XYZ file of C-alpha atoms in Angstrom:
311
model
C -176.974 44.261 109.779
C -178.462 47.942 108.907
C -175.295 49.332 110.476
C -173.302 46.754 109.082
C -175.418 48.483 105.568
C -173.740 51.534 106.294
C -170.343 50.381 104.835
C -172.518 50.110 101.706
C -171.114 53.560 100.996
C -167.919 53.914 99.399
C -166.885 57.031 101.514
C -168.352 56.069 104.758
C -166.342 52.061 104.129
C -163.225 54.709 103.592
C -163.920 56.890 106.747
C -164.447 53.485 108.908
C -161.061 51.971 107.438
C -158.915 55.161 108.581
C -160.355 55.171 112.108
C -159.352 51.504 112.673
C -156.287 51.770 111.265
C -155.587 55.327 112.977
C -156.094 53.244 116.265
C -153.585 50.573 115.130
C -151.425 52.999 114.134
C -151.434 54.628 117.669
C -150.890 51.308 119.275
C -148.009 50.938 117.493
C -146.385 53.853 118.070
C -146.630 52.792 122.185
C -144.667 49.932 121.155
C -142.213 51.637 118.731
C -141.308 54.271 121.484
C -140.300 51.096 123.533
C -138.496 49.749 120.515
C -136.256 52.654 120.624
C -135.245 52.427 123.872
C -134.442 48.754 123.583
C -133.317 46.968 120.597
C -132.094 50.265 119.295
C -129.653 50.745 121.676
C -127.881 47.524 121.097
C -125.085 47.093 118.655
C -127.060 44.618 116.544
C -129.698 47.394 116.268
C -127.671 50.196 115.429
C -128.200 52.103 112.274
C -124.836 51.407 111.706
C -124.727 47.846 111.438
C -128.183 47.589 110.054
C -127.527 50.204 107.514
C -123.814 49.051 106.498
C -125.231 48.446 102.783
C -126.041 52.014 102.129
C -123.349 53.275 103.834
C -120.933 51.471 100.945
C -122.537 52.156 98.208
C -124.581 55.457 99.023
C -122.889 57.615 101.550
C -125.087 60.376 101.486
C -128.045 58.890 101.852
C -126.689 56.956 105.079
C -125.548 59.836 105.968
C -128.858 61.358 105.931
C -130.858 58.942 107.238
C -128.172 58.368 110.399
C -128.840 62.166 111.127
C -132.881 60.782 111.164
C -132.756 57.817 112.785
C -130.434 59.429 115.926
C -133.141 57.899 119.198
C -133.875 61.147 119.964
C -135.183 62.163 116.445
C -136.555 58.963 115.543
C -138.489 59.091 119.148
C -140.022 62.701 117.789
C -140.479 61.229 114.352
C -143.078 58.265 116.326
C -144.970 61.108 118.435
C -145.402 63.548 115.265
C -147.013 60.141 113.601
C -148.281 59.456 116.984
C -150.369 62.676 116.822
C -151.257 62.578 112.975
C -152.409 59.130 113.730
C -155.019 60.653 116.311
C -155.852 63.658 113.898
C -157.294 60.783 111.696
C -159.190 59.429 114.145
C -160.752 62.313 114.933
C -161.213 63.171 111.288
C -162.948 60.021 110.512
C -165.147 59.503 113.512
C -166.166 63.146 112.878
C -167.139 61.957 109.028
C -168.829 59.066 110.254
C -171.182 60.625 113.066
C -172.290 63.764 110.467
C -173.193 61.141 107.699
C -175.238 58.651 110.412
C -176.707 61.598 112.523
C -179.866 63.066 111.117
C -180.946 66.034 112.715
C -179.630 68.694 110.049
C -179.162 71.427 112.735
C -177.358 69.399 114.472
C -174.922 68.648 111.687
C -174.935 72.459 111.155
C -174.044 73.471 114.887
C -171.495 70.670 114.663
C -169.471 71.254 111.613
C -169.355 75.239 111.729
C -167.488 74.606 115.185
C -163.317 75.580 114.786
C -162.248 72.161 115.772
C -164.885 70.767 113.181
C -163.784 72.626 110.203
C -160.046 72.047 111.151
C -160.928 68.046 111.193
C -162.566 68.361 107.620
C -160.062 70.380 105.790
C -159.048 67.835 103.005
C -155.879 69.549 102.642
C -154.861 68.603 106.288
C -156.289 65.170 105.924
C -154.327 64.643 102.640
C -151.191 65.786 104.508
C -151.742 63.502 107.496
C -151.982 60.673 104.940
C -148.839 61.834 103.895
C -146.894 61.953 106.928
C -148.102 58.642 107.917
C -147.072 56.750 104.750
C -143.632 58.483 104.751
C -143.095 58.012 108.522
C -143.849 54.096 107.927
C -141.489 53.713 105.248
C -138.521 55.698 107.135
C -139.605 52.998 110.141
C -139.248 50.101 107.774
C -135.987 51.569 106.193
C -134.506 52.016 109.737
C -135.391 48.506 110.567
C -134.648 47.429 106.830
C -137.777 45.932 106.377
C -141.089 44.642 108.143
C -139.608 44.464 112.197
C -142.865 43.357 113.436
C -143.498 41.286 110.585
C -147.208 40.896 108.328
C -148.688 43.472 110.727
C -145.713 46.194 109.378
C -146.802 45.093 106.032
C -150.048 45.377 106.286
C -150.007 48.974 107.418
C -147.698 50.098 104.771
C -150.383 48.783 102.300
C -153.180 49.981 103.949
C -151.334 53.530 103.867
C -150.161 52.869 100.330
C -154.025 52.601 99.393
C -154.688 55.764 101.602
C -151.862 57.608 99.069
C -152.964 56.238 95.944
C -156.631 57.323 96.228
C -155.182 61.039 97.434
C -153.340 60.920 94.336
C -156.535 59.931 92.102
C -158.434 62.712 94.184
C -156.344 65.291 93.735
C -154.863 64.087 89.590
C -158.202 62.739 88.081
C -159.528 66.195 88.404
C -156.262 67.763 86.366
C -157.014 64.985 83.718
C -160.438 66.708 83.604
C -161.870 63.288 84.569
C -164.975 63.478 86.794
C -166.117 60.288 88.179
C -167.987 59.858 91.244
C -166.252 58.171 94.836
C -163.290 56.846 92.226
C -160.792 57.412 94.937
C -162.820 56.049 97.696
C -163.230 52.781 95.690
C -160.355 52.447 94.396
C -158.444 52.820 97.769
C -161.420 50.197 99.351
C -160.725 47.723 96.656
C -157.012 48.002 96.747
C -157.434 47.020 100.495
C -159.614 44.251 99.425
C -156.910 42.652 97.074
C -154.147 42.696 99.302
C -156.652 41.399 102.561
C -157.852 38.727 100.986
C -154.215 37.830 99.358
C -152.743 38.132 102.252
C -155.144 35.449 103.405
C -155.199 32.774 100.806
C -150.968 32.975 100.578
C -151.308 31.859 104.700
C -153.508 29.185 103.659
C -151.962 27.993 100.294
C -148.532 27.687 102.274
C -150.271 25.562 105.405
C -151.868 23.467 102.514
C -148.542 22.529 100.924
C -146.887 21.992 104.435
C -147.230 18.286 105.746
C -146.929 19.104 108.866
C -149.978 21.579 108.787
C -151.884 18.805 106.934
C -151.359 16.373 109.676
C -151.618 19.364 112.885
C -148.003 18.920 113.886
C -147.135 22.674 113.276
C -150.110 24.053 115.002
C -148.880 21.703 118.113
C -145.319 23.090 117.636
C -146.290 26.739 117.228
C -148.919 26.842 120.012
C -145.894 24.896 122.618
C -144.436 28.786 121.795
C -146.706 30.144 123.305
C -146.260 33.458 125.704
C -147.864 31.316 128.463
C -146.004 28.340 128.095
C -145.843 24.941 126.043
C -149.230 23.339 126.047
C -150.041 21.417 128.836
C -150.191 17.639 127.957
C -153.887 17.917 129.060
C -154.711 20.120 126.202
C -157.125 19.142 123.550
C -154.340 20.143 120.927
C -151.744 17.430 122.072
C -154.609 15.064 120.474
C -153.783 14.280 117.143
C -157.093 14.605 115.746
C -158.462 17.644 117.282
C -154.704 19.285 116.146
C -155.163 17.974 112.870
C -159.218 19.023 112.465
C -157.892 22.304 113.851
C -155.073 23.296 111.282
C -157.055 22.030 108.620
C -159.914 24.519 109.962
C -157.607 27.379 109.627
C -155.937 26.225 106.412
C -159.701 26.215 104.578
C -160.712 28.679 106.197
C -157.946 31.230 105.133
C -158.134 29.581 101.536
C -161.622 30.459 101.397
C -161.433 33.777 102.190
C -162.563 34.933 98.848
C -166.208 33.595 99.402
C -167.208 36.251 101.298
C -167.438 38.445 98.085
C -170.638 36.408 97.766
C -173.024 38.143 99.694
C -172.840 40.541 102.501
C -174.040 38.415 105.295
C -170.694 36.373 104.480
C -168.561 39.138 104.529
C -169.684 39.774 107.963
C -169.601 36.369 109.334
C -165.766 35.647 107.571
C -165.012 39.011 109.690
C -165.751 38.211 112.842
C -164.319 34.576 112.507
C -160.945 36.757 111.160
C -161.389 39.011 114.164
C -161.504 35.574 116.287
C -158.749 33.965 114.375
C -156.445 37.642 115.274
C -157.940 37.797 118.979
C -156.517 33.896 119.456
C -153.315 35.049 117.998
C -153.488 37.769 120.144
C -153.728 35.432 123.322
C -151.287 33.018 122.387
C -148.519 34.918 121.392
C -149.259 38.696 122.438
C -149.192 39.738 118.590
C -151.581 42.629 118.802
C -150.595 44.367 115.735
C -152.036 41.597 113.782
C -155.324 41.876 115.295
C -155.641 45.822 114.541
C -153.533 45.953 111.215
C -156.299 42.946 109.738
C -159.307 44.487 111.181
C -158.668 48.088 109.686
C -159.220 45.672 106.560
C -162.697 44.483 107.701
C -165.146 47.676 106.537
C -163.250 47.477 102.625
C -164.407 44.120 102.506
C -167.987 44.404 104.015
C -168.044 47.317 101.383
C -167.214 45.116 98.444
C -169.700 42.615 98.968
C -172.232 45.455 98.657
C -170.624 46.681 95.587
C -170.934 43.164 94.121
C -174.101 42.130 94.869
C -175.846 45.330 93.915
C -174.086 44.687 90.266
C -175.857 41.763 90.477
């Protein structure tokens, strides 16, 4: 739990967000190199079809983006994110190891090194921010919309929390407005709102389903399996344990919230989300879930901190 204390601090909950998600974000862009290469090259895939829309009513802008989205662009576009994604990384496990380490000359020899000052320039980091949101959205445009479903999502909103506290970095000090770790927070509790929504919506929706009420959908959806249907051994082909199950996830989800409570609930409702993902993970290979989700896990270990020391 001390380290776990750690993500007490706005900045440090910040730093420990962009290194997760700069690892997700590098996953991805394995997969999205594949993606090119594949379902890009088919004629369902094409720009053209996918983009017909834009290409009646704006012509320029199809135009445009066809002249982006050519494989061999789009394929530079993915490593330029590819290596902006590991510039974060960098940047953020460098922030993180200065503020735990102790030894001050240490922390001097460290960050008066070339590669060190390069990682903390805030004007890079800004810019990286930058590139990353933009490159997601042209990804999502090219796709025309979230491809790889929540997990696209999710990064776009962890980046769109990434951009707005830039912006109130960078603006609150032209409005002459001087308040201290505003952009951290506000980027940390943005992440925290659209978490923990995207959480109870899951739940809410399994709730009003019958057929997650009664375990019939977790049945159906675990006989898709990438390892096959479920063998009729299997503890889920009993209604009871299916049903227990599904209801287990369904209150689980819906209780998300809770863990705004105290700390020590924060921690434990992440590592049953990180064992939620990791079964999602082994059932149906979706490992964008599992790192897009648990970028979210140090905003909302911060806000229980924030919350109970109001308290």
């Amino acid at each position: 739990m001390a380290v776990m204390a750690l993500l007490a601090e706005a900045d440090l909950a910040l730093n420990a967000v962009k290194l997760l998600l700069a690892l997700s974000l590098l996953l991805q862009c394995m997969e999205d190199r594949k993606i090119i290469n594949s379902l890009g090259v088919l004629p369902f895939g094409s720009w053209a079809l996918l983009g017909h829309d834009l290409k009646a009513g704006w012509p320029q802008c199809f135009k445009a983006l066809a002249w982006l989205f050519e494989a061999r662009r789009l394929s530079y576009l993915v490593a330029a994110r590819a290596f902006v994604a590991l510039f974060m990384l960098l940047s953020a496990a460098l922030a993180i190891y200065v503020r735990h380490q102790s030894n001050s000359d240490e922390i001097a020899l460290l960050t008066s090194s070339p590669w060190a000052i390069v990682l903390s320039s805030a004007t890079l980091i800004s810019a990286g921010i930058v590139v990353l949101w933009m490159s997601q959205v042209f990804w999502m445009i090219r796709w025309r919309g979230t491809l790889n479903g929540g997990s696209d999502a999710m990064s776009l909103s962890l980046l769109n929390a990434l951009m707005l506290g830039e912006i109130c970095r960078f603006g609150l000090p032209l409005a002459d407005i001087k308040l201290q770790n505003i952009a951290a927070q506000l980027s940390l509790w943005f992440i925290v709102i659209q978490s923990l929504s995207s959480y109870v919506v899951s739940g809410a929706i399994k709730l009003r389903d019958p057929n997650w009420r009664n375990g019939l959908a977790l049945t159906h959806f675990l006989d898709a399996s990438v390892h096959g249907p479920l063998k009729s051994t299997s503890l889920f082909r009993t209604k009871g344990i299916a049903r227990l199950a599904s209801w287990g996830f369904t209150l689980w989800e819906c209780a998300m919230p809770l863990l705004l409570l105290h700390p020590y609930l924060a921690v434990m409702a992440c590592l049953a989300a990180f064992g939620f993902h990791s079964m999602v993970l082994w059932y149906f290979g979706l490992n964008r879930f599992l790192w897009a989700w648990s970028s979210c896990f140090p905003a909302l270990i911060y806000a229980a901190f924030a919350l109970k020391s109001m308290s």
